Tab-separated table of C-alpha atoms in Angstrom:
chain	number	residue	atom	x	y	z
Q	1	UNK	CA	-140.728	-9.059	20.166
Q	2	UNK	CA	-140.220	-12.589	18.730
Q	3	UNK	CA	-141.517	-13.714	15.395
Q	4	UNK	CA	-143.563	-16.577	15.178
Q	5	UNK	CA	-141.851	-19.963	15.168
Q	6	UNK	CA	-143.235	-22.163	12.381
Q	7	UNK	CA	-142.119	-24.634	10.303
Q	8	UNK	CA	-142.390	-24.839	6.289
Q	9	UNK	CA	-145.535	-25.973	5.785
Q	10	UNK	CA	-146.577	-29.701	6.094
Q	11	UNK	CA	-142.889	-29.686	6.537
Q	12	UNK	CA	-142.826	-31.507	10.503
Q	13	UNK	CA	-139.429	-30.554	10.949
Q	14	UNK	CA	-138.466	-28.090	14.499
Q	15	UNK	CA	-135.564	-25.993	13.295
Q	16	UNK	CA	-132.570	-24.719	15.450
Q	17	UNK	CA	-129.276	-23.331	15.459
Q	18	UNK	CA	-126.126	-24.585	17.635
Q	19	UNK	CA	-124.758	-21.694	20.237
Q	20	UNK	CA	-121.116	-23.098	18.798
Q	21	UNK	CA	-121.451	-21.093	15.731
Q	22	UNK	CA	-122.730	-17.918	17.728
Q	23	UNK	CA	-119.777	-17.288	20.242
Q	24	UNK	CA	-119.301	-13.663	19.567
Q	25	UNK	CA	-122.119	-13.254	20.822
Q	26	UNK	CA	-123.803	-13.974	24.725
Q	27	UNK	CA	-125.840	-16.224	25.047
Q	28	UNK	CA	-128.510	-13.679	26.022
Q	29	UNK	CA	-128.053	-12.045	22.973
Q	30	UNK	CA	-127.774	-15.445	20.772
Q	31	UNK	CA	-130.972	-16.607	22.263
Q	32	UNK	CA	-133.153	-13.401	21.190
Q	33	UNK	CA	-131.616	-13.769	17.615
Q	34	UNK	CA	-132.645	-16.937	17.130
Q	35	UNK	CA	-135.902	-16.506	18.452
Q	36	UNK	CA	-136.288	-13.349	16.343
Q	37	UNK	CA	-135.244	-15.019	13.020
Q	38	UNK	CA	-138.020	-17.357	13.684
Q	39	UNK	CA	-135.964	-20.795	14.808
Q	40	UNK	CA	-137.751	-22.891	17.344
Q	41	UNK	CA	-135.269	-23.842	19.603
Q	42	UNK	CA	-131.174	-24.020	19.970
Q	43	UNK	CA	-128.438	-26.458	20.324
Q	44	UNK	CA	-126.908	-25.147	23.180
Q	45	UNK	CA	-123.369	-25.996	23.616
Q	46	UNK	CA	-122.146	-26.317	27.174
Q	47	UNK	CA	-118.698	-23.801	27.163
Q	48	UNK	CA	-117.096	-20.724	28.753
Q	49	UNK	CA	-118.840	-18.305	27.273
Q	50	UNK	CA	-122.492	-20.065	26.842
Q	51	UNK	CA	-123.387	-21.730	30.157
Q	52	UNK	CA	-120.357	-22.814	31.429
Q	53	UNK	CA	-120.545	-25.999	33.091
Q	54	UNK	CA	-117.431	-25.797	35.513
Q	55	UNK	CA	-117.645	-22.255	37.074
Q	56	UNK	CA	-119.772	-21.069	39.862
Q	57	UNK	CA	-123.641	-20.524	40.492
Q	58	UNK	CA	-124.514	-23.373	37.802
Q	59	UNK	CA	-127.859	-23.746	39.488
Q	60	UNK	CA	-128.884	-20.363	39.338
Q	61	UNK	CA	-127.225	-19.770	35.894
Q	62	UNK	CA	-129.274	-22.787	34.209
Q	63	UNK	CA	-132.558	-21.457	36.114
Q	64	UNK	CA	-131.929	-18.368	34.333
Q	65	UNK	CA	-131.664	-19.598	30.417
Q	66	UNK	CA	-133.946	-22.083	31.254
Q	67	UNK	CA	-136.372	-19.037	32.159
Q	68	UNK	CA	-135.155	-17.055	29.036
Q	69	UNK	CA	-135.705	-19.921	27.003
Q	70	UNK	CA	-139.398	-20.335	27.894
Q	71	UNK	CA	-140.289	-16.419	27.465
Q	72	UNK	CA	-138.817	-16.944	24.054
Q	73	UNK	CA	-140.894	-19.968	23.458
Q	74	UNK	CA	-137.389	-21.714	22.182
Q	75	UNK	CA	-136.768	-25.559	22.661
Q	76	UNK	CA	-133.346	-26.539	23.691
Q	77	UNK	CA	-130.979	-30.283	22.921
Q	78	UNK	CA	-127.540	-29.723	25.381
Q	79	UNK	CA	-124.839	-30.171	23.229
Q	80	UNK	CA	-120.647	-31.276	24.732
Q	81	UNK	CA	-118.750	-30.667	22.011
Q	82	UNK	CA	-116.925	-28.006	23.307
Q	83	UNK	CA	-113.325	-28.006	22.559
Q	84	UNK	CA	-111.095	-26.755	25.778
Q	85	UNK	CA	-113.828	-26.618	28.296
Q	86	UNK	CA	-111.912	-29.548	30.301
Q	87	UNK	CA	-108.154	-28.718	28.948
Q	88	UNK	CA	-107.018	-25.251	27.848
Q	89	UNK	CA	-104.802	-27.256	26.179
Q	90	UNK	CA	-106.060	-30.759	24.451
Q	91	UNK	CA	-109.162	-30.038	21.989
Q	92	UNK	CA	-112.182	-32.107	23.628
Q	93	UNK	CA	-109.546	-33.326	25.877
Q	94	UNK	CA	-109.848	-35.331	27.896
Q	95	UNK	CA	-112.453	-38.061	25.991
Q	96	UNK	CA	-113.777	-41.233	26.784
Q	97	UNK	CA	-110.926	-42.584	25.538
Q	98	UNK	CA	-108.463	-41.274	27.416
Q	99	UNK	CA	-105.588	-43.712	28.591
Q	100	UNK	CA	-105.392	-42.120	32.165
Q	101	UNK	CA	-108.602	-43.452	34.249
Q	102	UNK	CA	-109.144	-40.154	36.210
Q	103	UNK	CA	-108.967	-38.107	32.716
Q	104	UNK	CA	-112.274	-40.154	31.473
Q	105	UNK	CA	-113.308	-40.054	35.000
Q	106	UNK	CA	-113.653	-35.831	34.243
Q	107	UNK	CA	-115.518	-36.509	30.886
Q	108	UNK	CA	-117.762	-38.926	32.961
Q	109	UNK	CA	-118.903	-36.229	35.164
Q	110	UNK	CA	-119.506	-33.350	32.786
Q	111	UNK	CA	-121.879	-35.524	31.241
Q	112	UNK	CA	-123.464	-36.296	34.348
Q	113	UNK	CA	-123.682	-32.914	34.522
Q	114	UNK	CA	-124.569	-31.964	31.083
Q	115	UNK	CA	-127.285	-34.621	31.940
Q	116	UNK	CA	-128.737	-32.673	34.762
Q	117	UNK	CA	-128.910	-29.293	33.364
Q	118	UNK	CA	-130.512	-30.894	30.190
Q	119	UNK	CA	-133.422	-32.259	32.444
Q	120	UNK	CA	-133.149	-28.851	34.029
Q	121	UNK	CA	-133.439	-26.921	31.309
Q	122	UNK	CA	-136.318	-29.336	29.770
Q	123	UNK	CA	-134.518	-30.336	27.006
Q	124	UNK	CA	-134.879	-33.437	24.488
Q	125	UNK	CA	-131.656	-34.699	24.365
Q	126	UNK	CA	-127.873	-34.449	25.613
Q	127	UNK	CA	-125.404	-34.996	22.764
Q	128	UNK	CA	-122.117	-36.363	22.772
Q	129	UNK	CA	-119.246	-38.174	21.143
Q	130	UNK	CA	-116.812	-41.027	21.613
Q	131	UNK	CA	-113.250	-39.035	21.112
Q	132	UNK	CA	-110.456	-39.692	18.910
Q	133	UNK	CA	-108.216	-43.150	19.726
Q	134	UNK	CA	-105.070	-42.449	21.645
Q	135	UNK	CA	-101.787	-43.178	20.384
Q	136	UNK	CA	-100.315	-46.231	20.971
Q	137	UNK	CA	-104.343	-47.202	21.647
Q	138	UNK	CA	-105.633	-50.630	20.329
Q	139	UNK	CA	-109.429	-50.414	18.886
Q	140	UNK	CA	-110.727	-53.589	21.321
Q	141	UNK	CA	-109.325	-51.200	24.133
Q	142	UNK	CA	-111.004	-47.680	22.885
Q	143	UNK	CA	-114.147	-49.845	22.813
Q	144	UNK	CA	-113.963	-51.109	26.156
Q	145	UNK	CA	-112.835	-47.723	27.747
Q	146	UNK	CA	-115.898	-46.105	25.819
Q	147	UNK	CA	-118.316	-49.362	27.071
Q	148	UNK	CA	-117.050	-48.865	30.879
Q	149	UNK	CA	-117.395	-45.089	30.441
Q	150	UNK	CA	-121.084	-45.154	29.225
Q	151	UNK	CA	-122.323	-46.849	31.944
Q	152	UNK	CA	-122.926	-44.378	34.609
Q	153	UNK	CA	-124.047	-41.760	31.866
Q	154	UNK	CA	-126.554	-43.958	31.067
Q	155	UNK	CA	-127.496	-44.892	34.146
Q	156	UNK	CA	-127.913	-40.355	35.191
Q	157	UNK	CA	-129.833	-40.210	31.808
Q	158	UNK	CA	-132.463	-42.919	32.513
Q	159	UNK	CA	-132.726	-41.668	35.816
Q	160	UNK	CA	-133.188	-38.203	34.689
Q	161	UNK	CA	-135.484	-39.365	31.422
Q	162	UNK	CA	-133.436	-37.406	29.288
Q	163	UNK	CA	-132.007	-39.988	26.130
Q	164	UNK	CA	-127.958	-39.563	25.091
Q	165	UNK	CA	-127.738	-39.264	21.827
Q	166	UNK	CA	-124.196	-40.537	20.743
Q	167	UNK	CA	-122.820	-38.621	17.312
Q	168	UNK	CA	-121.064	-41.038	14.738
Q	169	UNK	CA	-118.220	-38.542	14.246
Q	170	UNK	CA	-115.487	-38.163	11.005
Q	171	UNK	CA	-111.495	-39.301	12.480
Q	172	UNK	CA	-113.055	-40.758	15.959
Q	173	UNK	CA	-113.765	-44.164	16.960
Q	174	UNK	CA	-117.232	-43.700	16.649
Q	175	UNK	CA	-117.324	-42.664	13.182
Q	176	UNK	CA	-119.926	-44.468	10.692
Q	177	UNK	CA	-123.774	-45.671	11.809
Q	178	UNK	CA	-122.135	-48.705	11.913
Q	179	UNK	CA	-120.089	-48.085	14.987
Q	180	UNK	CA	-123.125	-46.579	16.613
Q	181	UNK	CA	-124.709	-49.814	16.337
Q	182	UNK	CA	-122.144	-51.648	17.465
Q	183	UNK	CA	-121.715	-49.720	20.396
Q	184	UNK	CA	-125.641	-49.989	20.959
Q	185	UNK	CA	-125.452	-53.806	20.727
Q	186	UNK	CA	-122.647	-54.292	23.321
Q	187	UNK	CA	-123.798	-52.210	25.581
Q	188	UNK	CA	-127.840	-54.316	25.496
Q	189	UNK	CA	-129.636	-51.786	23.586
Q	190	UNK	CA	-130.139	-49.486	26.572
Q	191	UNK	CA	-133.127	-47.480	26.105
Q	192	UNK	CA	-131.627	-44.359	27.139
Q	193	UNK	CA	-129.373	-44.506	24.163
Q	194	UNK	CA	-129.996	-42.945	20.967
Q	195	UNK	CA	-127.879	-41.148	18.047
Q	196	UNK	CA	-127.019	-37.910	17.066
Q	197	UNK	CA	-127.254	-37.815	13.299
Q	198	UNK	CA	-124.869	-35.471	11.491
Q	199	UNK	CA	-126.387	-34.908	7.721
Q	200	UNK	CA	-123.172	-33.445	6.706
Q	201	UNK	CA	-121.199	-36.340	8.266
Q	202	UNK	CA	-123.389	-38.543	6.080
Q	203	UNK	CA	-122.041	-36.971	3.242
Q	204	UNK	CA	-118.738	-36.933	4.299
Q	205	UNK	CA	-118.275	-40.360	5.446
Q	206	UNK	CA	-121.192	-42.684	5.060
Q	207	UNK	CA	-121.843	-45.091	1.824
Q	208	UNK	CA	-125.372	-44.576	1.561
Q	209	UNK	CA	-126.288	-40.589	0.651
Q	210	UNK	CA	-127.619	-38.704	3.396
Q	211	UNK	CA	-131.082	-39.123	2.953
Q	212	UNK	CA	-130.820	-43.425	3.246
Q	213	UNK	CA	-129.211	-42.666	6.227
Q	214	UNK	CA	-131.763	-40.544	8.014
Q	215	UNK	CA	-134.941	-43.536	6.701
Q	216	UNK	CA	-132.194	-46.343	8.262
Q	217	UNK	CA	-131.397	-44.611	11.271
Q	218	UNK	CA	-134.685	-43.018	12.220
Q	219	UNK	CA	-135.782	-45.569	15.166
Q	220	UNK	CA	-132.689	-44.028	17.176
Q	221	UNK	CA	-133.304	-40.540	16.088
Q	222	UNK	CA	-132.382	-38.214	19.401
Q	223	UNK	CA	-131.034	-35.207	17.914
Q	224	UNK	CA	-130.353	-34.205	14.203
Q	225	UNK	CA	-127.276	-31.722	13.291
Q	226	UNK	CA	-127.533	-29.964	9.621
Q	227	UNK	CA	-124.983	-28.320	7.392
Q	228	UNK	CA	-123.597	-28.320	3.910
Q	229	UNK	CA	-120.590	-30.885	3.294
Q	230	UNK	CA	-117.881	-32.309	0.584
Q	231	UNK	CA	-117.948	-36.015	0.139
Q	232	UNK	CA	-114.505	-37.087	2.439
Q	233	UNK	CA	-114.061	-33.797	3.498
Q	234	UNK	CA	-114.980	-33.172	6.870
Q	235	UNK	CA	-115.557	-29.364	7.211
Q	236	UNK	CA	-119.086	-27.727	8.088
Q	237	UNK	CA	-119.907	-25.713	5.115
Q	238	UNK	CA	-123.111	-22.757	5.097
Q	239	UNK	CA	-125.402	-24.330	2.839
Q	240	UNK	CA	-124.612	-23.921	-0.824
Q	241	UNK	CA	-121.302	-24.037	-0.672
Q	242	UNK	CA	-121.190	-27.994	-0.720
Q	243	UNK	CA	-122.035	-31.058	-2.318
Q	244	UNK	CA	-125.666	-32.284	-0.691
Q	245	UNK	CA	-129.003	-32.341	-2.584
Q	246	UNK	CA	-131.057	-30.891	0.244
Q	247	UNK	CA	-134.985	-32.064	-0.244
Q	248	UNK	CA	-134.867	-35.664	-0.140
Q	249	UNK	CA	-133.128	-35.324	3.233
Q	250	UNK	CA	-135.330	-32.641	4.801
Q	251	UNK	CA	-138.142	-34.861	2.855
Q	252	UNK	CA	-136.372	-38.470	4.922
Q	253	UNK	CA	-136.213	-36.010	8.421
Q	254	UNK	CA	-139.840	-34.625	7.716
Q	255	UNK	CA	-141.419	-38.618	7.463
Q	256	UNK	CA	-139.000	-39.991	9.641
Q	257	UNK	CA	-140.909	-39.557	12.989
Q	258	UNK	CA	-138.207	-37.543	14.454
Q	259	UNK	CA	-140.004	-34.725	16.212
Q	260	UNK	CA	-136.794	-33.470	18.378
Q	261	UNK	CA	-134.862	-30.169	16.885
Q	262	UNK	CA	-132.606	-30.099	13.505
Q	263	UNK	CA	-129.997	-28.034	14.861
Q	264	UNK	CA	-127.581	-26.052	11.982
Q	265	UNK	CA	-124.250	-26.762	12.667
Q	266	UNK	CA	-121.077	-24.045	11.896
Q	267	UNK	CA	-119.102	-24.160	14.741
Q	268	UNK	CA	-116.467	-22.249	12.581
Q	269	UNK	CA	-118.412	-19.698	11.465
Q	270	UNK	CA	-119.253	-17.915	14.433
Q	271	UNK	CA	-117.597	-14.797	13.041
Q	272	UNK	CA	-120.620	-14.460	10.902
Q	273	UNK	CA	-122.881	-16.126	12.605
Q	274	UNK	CA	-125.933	-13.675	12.937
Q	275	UNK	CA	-125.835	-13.756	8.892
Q	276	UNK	CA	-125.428	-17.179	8.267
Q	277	UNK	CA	-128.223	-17.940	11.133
Q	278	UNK	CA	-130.535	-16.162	8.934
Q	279	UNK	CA	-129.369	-17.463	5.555
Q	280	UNK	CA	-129.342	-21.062	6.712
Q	281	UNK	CA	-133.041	-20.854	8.138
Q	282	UNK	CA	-134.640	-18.825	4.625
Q	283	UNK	CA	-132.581	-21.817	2.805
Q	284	UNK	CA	-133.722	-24.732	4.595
Q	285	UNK	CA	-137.219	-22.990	4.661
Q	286	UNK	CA	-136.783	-22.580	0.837
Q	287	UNK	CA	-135.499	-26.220	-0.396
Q	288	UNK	CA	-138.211	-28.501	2.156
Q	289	UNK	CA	-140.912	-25.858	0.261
Q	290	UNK	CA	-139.379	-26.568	-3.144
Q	291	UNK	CA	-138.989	-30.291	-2.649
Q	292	UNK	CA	-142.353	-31.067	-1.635
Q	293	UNK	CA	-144.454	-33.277	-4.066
């Protein structure tokens, strides 16, 4: 039976965990952990082994978790960061970048479809990213190929009434808040556009600390990713084993207005990942408790 899914008290923040640090494990079985542990809902990345979004019987597949995930009482953000579920042989290849017009044609359409099973599954949010510039790419280019790109994934995710939510990401084009609101600007502040914010990513990357950029980017809050992280290193760390001062961000997320999930994110750590699943939720659990005035 499934513990009781509540948050720290007075706290106001919905805690999950992202299927792309659980991959050992089905997604049948990842589910029940989570639910067990006492998360609220899941980041669940579209892949091979976790709802895969190119093979057969999608439809009946997605009715299925989206059945599990209501007996378990879980809430769910869809999540494309998966890296070879287009090319066995080009990490998150191909992007939205991608010089060849058919390749970011592909990425077009799992989003589309990402978008559907999102609004199939009932979930708050479909997260993605911009991709890395090609070689030999100008940036007035990458922007225009990511602009062109957007448009019909916007246009699926209005109709559908489920929001993108864009993730400034470390080495890509879209990398700092900055670029998300540039992006947001030239595309006419579409309403179905909002941002996933990485807290470790903040750390890694941003100027202000993490918690100044949860209070300045809260009125495009769609999704929220968590983890532990070295200033200008870019690797997801299990909390502790990093560099961020953990209440005044849960304290920022918690007054924010954000009411979707705050997903822990160790997409590397999936050997482990039952452990760390339950270490991460007693430690976030532990420091919003501690910090609280």
């Amino acid at each position: 039976m499934s513990a009781t899914r509540t948050a720290a008290p007075g706290s106001g923040l919905r805690l999950g965990y992202g299927t792309n640090g659980l991959t050992d494990l089905r997604l049948e079985d990842a589910l029940g952990l989570l639910a067990d542990l006492g998360y609220e809902g899941v980041g669940l990345t579209l892949d091979h082994m976790h709802l895969d979004p190119v093979g057969p019987g999608l439809a009946a597949r997605t009715a299925r978790v989206g059945r599990r995930l209501g007996e378990l009482g879980l809430a769910v953000t869809v999540e494309t960061g998966a890296r070879y579920v287009l090319d066995p042989r080009r990490k998150h290849g191909p992007s939205l970048l991608d010089p060849d017009e058919d390749a970011r044609t592909a990425r077009v359409r799992l989003l589309e479809k990402a978008v559907r099973i999102a609004a199939d599954l009932g979930a708050h949010a479909v997260h993605l990213f911009s991709g890395i510039l090609p070689a030999g790419t100008d940036p007035g280019s990458g922007w225009k190929r990511l602009i062109e790109a957007l448009g019909p994934v916007l246009d699926a995710a209005d109709q559908a009434g489920v929001p993108l939510a864009i993730e400034p990401e470390p080495g890509h084009l879209l990398a700092r808040l900055a670029d998300f609101h540039s992006l947001r600007e030239q595309l006419g502040d579409p309403a179905a556009l909002g941002l996933t914010l990485d807290i470790g990513h903040c750390q890694c990357l941003e100027d202000d600390p993490p918690q100044e950029c949860v209070r300045q980017a809260a009125p495009w809050l769609r999704h929220v990713q968590i983890e532990d992280m070295r200033r200008g290193v870019h690797e997801h760390l299990p909390f502790g084993d990093g560099e961020i001062d953990f209440p005044p961000v849960l304290d920022a997320l918690a007054h924010s207005g954000y009411r979707g999930l705050t997903v822990v994110e160790l997409p590397r750590h999936s050997h482990a990942g039952p452990e760390l699943a339950a270490h991460s939720l007693r430690f976030l659990r532990e420091q919003r408790t501690g910090g609280m005035s």
